[in-house]
Structures are given as structure tokens and as C-alpha cells.
Amino acid sequence: MPPMSTRAIEVRDVSKAYPGVRALSDVSFAVDRSEVVGLVGHNGAGKSTLTRILGGVERPDSGTVEVGGAPVAFGSPDDAITAGVCVVPQHLSIVPLLSIEENIGLGAGRRARSDGPPLRERIRLIAAQLGLEGQLKQKALWARPSTQRLVMIARALLREPQVMLLDEPTAALHPSEVARVFEVIDGLREDGMAIVFISHRLEEVLRLTSRVTVMRQGRVVAEEASATLDKGRLSELIAGREIDVDAERSAPSPAAADDVLLRCEGLVRLPGVRGVSLELRRGEILGLAGLAGSGRTQVLRMIAGLERPDEGELTVKGRPIGRSRRSALRAGVAYLPDDRVNNGVVPEMTVAATVTLSDDRRFRVHPWVPLLRHGREAAMVDEVLARLDLHPRGAAGRKMKHLSGGNQQKALMARALLAGADVYLFDEPTEGVDVGARQDLHDAIRQLAADGAGVIVSSSESDEIVALADRVVVMYDGVSARELSGSGVTEAAVTQACLVG
């Protein structure tokens, strides 16, 4: 009897085209059992299209897919799950008011097995494998982001897959939380799982994987052993150009110490924010650091007028900000939310409509019509998209749902840039974007400060905070616990302050 093949999944010459766009061109790659392979590439490189095909959401125009040596043709996600392929998407799919146990079991009832343990017992066994057994009755609403991510993995494991695709599984997680996800991935690999690890965090890709497949413009351009790569070389393969991934923190912006644009005094919004005070000066980039749940996002939402503080004062240029989003906009506050899927992107809107959404009267004939009022306004939209190097060219008329995640983020950044604000609030501005797009977005943020605006960047990534910020306010357990400035702004100092306050 011939030995069983170690190949878990193999893709051969897969192509896919949409109207006006060739998303994949003759893509081939494979993953063996007990192997973690990295899949990386520029936003728009084709990773998402390939993931949708392997997850049964899309069908390829040509090419073949084999699972366990047998050809498959998925017509739906159910077909992929039945064949043993599960996708854990980047964006969490959690029902907040259900328990962790109920979230793990979502959709599994109709797949209940008659020849094995009852569903509840299977959930408990998987929860124990992932270290979730003590939290099964807790509502998902109160779970940490790393726990919610493990819930998504547990839900996939309940389907007993041979192959798992993890799309940005550590997005917006702090290093201490990333370590827990890594332990789980290592354990799954040791148990024989084949894993495709999709991430823009290149150091994580090199740490976890045995091989890396690099995509660019819908094609596989490289496949190399992880041990032969470093972060710089992998960045160049992804971008097709040299990227300075280890650039030192830029020199502080020329902020005037007495020119305070934004002042927050004693902000309280229970239970998450218990006392935050900070100042933002003209020409300054202020980093807002802290673990998930520390209150960073709530502070930005209060400044942006999306949540009302229970106590405290907010002023821009010495004048109180009204308690609404419209009032904040009028006061000169622009805001880029952390969750672009639920809070920023309207999938059916065009890029032009999205970029001009915050200023309908100035730009458009009607809020939902992508027709700009004057040629000058249209030129402004094209200029800001080009400034951010949004691909593909001529993207203004395309619907947001047809863009990659990184290009969606650039469109939202373009909307903020067009606001002409005094104060800019960016929450996780580069989450889920590739190294080239990250550099483009960082350059845009630095230019805003150089032009005299005040910028707050809230991020879970200490290296991003250090790369951008002149000063850092660290939040811990709902309060502004520490301030770092000058030579004190280091990754070690920011990380320690986030962990111990």
C-alpha cells in the first residue's frame, strides 16, 4: 500500500477576473500536513480573492484545487467546510450578547455528528485545547480581543478541518495577546493541521512559518523558505521596491509649546474611561497607547463627538466642542475609526462618494450619487487618492466592496485628509495593511503635522507609536497613567507602561 500523501491542499494555475480587473493569474501553491505557510502580499495582490476561492465564496475561472489529493470544486462555504477547509476571517464575527460557548457553536447544530460526542461536549474539549474552558459562560461582549479571536478559531475547529486559513489573526492584538495565539497555532501544527497564515506583520510570518508565498498583482512572485528571509528582504519582495522597515523615529514636529489645539480635562465615561486628561499642540503627533480595553478608542470617540462623556471638558482652540459628531466636525475634528468594516466603509458606495462623505454640500450633487459638483472638487479627490498611491489608478468610480482592505483604509484616510481639519484622530490607522501602504499612511500622517495640524494616533502596535509620536500618553485601566516624551519614547518603555501602567 503506497504511503499517504503529506499534501493537505494544493492550488494549481488558478485564475479569476472581475469586470476590468484580473485578480488572479495562474496562481499555484501548496501546504503539507503539520505545516504553516505564510501568504503575503501588497493590498490588492490577490490574497483575499484566493482566500474567498478556497473558502467556497468565489469560484475560479480556471485552474484546480485539491484537498488531501482529491480534486474539489466548491460551490459554497459549506462545500469547503465539508471538504475540510475552514477560513478564519480577519474581521471578528461575534454575537456580543451570546456566551462564548454559544458563539463557538454558532452554525454547528445542523452539522451535529451522530457517531461522536454531543455538541456541547465537543465544544468543551476544543475550549480546553485553546485555554477557554473557564470562560465558556461569559458573554462574548466582555471578552478580550485575543479571546474573541480564539473563539473564531474554536468555531472553525468544531468543523474538524484538515486545512485552516488564518487571515490577520493577530490584528489589533497586543504582543502579550499575540503570544497566546501563537501557542495555539503551534499546537495545531503539531497535531497535524495544515495552516495558511495571512498577515502583514512580517516578523510574525517569519516566526511562525516554514515557507512564505509572496503575491503581487495577482501572481505568485516568490516562494522561499522562511529561514532564508529577513524582514527587509520580505518587504522588498512584497512591494517590488526597497522599503526601510527599520527607520528610526522621525524628528519631532515643530510643535509650539503654547499653541494648544485640543485640551481634554478629566474625561469620564463609565465603565471604560475613568479619568483622562491630555493636550495636543499644533504640529504635534501624540501617540495614545494602551492594551485593548484600556479605553483608547472610547477617548477618541468622545473627542469625535460619537460618545458623550459623563464628566470632563473638551475644547478645540479654547472653545468647547459640542456633544455630537456634527459639532466636532464644525470644530475642526476629523476621525478615522478603528473598525473600517462596521464604522467606516459603506460597501455599495464608490470611492469618490466615500472620500467626500463628510462634506456633502461642498462636493456632491446628492450624498449617494458619485457625481461631484465641480471639476475642481473632482480634481481634489483624484489628487488625494494619488497622494496615497491608491491602487488601481482611476479607482474613484469603483465601489468600496471591490477594493482590498488596505485600499479601503487609504480611501478613509483620503476622506480625513480632505476634511482640512485642525485636529486629526487616527485609531489603528494601519491595521491589516501591507508594509508599503503602511509607509504611505505614515507619510501622510507626518505631512499633516508638518502642515500645522495636531494629530492623535491610537495604536496597539508599539513600533507604530514609536515611529510616529513626538509624545505618548499611555492609558491603563481607563486612566491616562503615564506620559513619555523625547528620548523616553522607546518600544520597551511604551510596552512596559501598557502592561503595568
JSON list of N, CA, C and O in Angstrom, two decimals, residues 24-42:
[
{"chain": "A", "resi": 24, "resn": "LEU", "atom": "N", "xyz": [-6.50, 37.25, -10.18]},
{"chain": "A", "resi": 24, "resn": "LEU", "atom": "CA", "xyz": [-5.54, 36.16, -10.04]},
{"chain": "A", "resi": 24, "resn": "LEU", "atom": "C", "xyz": [-5.12, 35.68, -11.42]},
{"chain": "A", "resi": 24, "resn": "LEU", "atom": "O", "xyz": [-5.96, 35.55, -12.32]},
{"chain": "A", "resi": 25, "resn": "SER", "atom": "N", "xyz": [-3.83, 35.40, -11.58]},
{"chain": "A", "resi": 25, "resn": "SER", "atom": "CA", "xyz": [-3.31, 34.89, -12.86]},
{"chain": "A", "resi": 25, "resn": "SER", "atom": "C", "xyz": [-2.43, 33.68, -12.61]},
{"chain": "A", "resi": 25, "resn": "SER", "atom": "O", "xyz": [-1.30, 33.81, -12.10]},
{"chain": "A", "resi": 26, "resn": "ASP", "atom": "N", "xyz": [-2.97, 32.50, -12.89]},
{"chain": "A", "resi": 26, "resn": "ASP", "atom": "CA", "xyz": [-2.20, 31.25, -12.83]},
{"chain": "A", "resi": 26, "resn": "ASP", "atom": "C", "xyz": [-1.47, 31.07, -11.49]},
{"chain": "A", "resi": 26, "resn": "ASP", "atom": "O", "xyz": [-0.26, 30.83, -11.44]},
{"chain": "A", "resi": 27, "resn": "VAL", "atom": "N", "xyz": [-2.23, 31.18, -10.42]},
{"chain": "A", "resi": 27, "resn": "VAL", "atom": "CA", "xyz": [-1.65, 31.07, -9.07]},
{"chain": "A", "resi": 27, "resn": "VAL", "atom": "C", "xyz": [-1.55, 29.60, -8.67]},
{"chain": "A", "resi": 27, "resn": "VAL", "atom": "O", "xyz": [-2.51, 28.84, -8.80]},
{"chain": "A", "resi": 28, "resn": "SER", "atom": "N", "xyz": [-0.37, 29.21, -8.19]},
{"chain": "A", "resi": 28, "resn": "SER", "atom": "CA", "xyz": [-0.14, 27.85, -7.70]},
{"chain": "A", "resi": 28, "resn": "SER", "atom": "C", "xyz": [0.59, 27.92, -6.37]},
{"chain": "A", "resi": 28, "resn": "SER", "atom": "O", "xyz": [1.54, 28.70, -6.21]},
{"chain": "A", "resi": 29, "resn": "PHE", "atom": "N", "xyz": [0.14, 27.11, -5.41]},
{"chain": "A", "resi": 29, "resn": "PHE", "atom": "CA", "xyz": [0.89, 26.94, -4.16]},
{"chain": "A", "resi": 29, "resn": "PHE", "atom": "C", "xyz": [0.30, 25.74, -3.42]},
{"chain": "A", "resi": 29, "resn": "PHE", "atom": "O", "xyz": [-0.76, 25.24, -3.75]},
{"chain": "A", "resi": 30, "resn": "ALA", "atom": "N", "xyz": [1.03, 25.25, -2.42]},
{"chain": "A", "resi": 30, "resn": "ALA", "atom": "CA", "xyz": [0.60, 24.05, -1.70]},
{"chain": "A", "resi": 30, "resn": "ALA", "atom": "C", "xyz": [1.03, 24.13, -0.24]},
{"chain": "A", "resi": 30, "resn": "ALA", "atom": "O", "xyz": [1.98, 24.85, 0.10]},
{"chain": "A", "resi": 31, "resn": "VAL", "atom": "N", "xyz": [0.31, 23.37, 0.61]},
{"chain": "A", "resi": 31, "resn": "VAL", "atom": "CA", "xyz": [0.64, 23.29, 2.03]},
{"chain": "A", "resi": 31, "resn": "VAL", "atom": "C", "xyz": [0.55, 21.82, 2.44]},
{"chain": "A", "resi": 31, "resn": "VAL", "atom": "O", "xyz": [-0.42, 21.13, 2.09]},
{"chain": "A", "resi": 32, "resn": "ASP", "atom": "N", "xyz": [1.56, 21.35, 3.16]},
{"chain": "A", "resi": 32, "resn": "ASP", "atom": "CA", "xyz": [1.56, 19.98, 3.67]},
{"chain": "A", "resi": 32, "resn": "ASP", "atom": "C", "xyz": [0.91, 19.91, 5.04]},
{"chain": "A", "resi": 32, "resn": "ASP", "atom": "O", "xyz": [0.73, 20.94, 5.72]},
{"chain": "A", "resi": 33, "resn": "ARG", "atom": "N", "xyz": [0.57, 18.70, 5.45]},
{"chain": "A", "resi": 33, "resn": "ARG", "atom": "CA", "xyz": [0.11, 18.49, 6.82]},
{"chain": "A", "resi": 33, "resn": "ARG", "atom": "C", "xyz": [1.22, 18.89, 7.79]},
{"chain": "A", "resi": 33, "resn": "ARG", "atom": "O", "xyz": [2.40, 18.77, 7.48]},
{"chain": "A", "resi": 34, "resn": "SER", "atom": "N", "xyz": [0.82, 19.36, 8.95]},
{"chain": "A", "resi": 34, "resn": "SER", "atom": "CA", "xyz": [1.77, 19.78, 10.00]},
{"chain": "A", "resi": 34, "resn": "SER", "atom": "C", "xyz": [2.71, 20.88, 9.52]},
{"chain": "A", "resi": 34, "resn": "SER", "atom": "O", "xyz": [3.88, 20.95, 9.89]},
{"chain": "A", "resi": 35, "resn": "GLU", "atom": "N", "xyz": [2.18, 21.78, 8.68]},
{"chain": "A", "resi": 35, "resn": "GLU", "atom": "CA", "xyz": [2.99, 22.88, 8.15]},
{"chain": "A", "resi": 35, "resn": "GLU", "atom": "C", "xyz": [2.21, 24.19, 8.23]},
{"chain": "A", "resi": 35, "resn": "GLU", "atom": "O", "xyz": [1.00, 24.22, 8.02]},
{"chain": "A", "resi": 36, "resn": "VAL", "atom": "N", "xyz": [2.94, 25.24, 8.54]},
{"chain": "A", "resi": 36, "resn": "VAL", "atom": "CA", "xyz": [2.37, 26.60, 8.48]},
{"chain": "A", "resi": 36, "resn": "VAL", "atom": "C", "xyz": [3.09, 27.34, 7.36]},
{"chain": "A", "resi": 36, "resn": "VAL", "atom": "O", "xyz": [4.31, 27.50, 7.39]},
{"chain": "A", "resi": 37, "resn": "VAL", "atom": "N", "xyz": [2.32, 27.77, 6.37]},
{"chain": "A", "resi": 37, "resn": "VAL", "atom": "CA", "xyz": [2.87, 28.50, 5.22]},
{"chain": "A", "resi": 37, "resn": "VAL", "atom": "C", "xyz": [2.33, 29.92, 5.24]},
{"chain": "A", "resi": 37, "resn": "VAL", "atom": "O", "xyz": [1.12, 30.14, 5.41]},
{"chain": "A", "resi": 38, "resn": "GLY", "atom": "N", "xyz": [3.21, 30.90, 5.08]},
{"chain": "A", "resi": 38, "resn": "GLY", "atom": "CA", "xyz": [2.79, 32.29, 5.04]},
{"chain": "A", "resi": 38, "resn": "GLY", "atom": "C", "xyz": [2.32, 32.68, 3.65]},
{"chain": "A", "resi": 38, "resn": "GLY", "atom": "O", "xyz": [2.93, 32.28, 2.65]},
{"chain": "A", "resi": 39, "resn": "LEU", "atom": "N", "xyz": [1.24, 33.44, 3.59]},
{"chain": "A", "resi": 39, "resn": "LEU", "atom": "CA", "xyz": [0.76, 34.01, 2.32]},
{"chain": "A", "resi": 39, "resn": "LEU", "atom": "C", "xyz": [0.74, 35.52, 2.50]},
{"chain": "A", "resi": 39, "resn": "LEU", "atom": "O", "xyz": [-0.04, 36.05, 3.30]},
{"chain": "A", "resi": 40, "resn": "VAL", "atom": "N", "xyz": [1.62, 36.22, 1.78]},
{"chain": "A", "resi": 40, "resn": "VAL", "atom": "CA", "xyz": [1.78, 37.65, 1.99]},
{"chain": "A", "resi": 40, "resn": "VAL", "atom": "C", "xyz": [1.74, 38.37, 0.65]},
{"chain": "A", "resi": 40, "resn": "VAL", "atom": "O", "xyz": [1.91, 37.77, -0.41]},
{"chain": "A", "resi": 41, "resn": "GLY", "atom": "N", "xyz": [1.51, 39.67, 0.72]},
{"chain": "A", "resi": 41, "resn": "GLY", "atom": "CA", "xyz": [1.48, 40.48, -0.49]},
{"chain": "A", "resi": 41, "resn": "GLY", "atom": "C", "xyz": [0.89, 41.84, -0.23]},
{"chain": "A", "resi": 41, "resn": "GLY", "atom": "O", "xyz": [0.22, 42.07, 0.79]},
{"chain": "A", "resi": 42, "resn": "HIS", "atom": "N", "xyz": [1.14, 42.74, -1.15]},
{"chain": "A", "resi": 42, "resn": "HIS", "atom": "CA", "xyz": [0.58, 44.09, -1.14]},
{"chain": "A", "resi": 42, "resn": "HIS", "atom": "C", "xyz": [-0.94, 44.01, -1.11]},
{"chain": "A", "resi": 42, "resn": "HIS", "atom": "O", "xyz": [-1.53, 43.06, -1.60]}
]
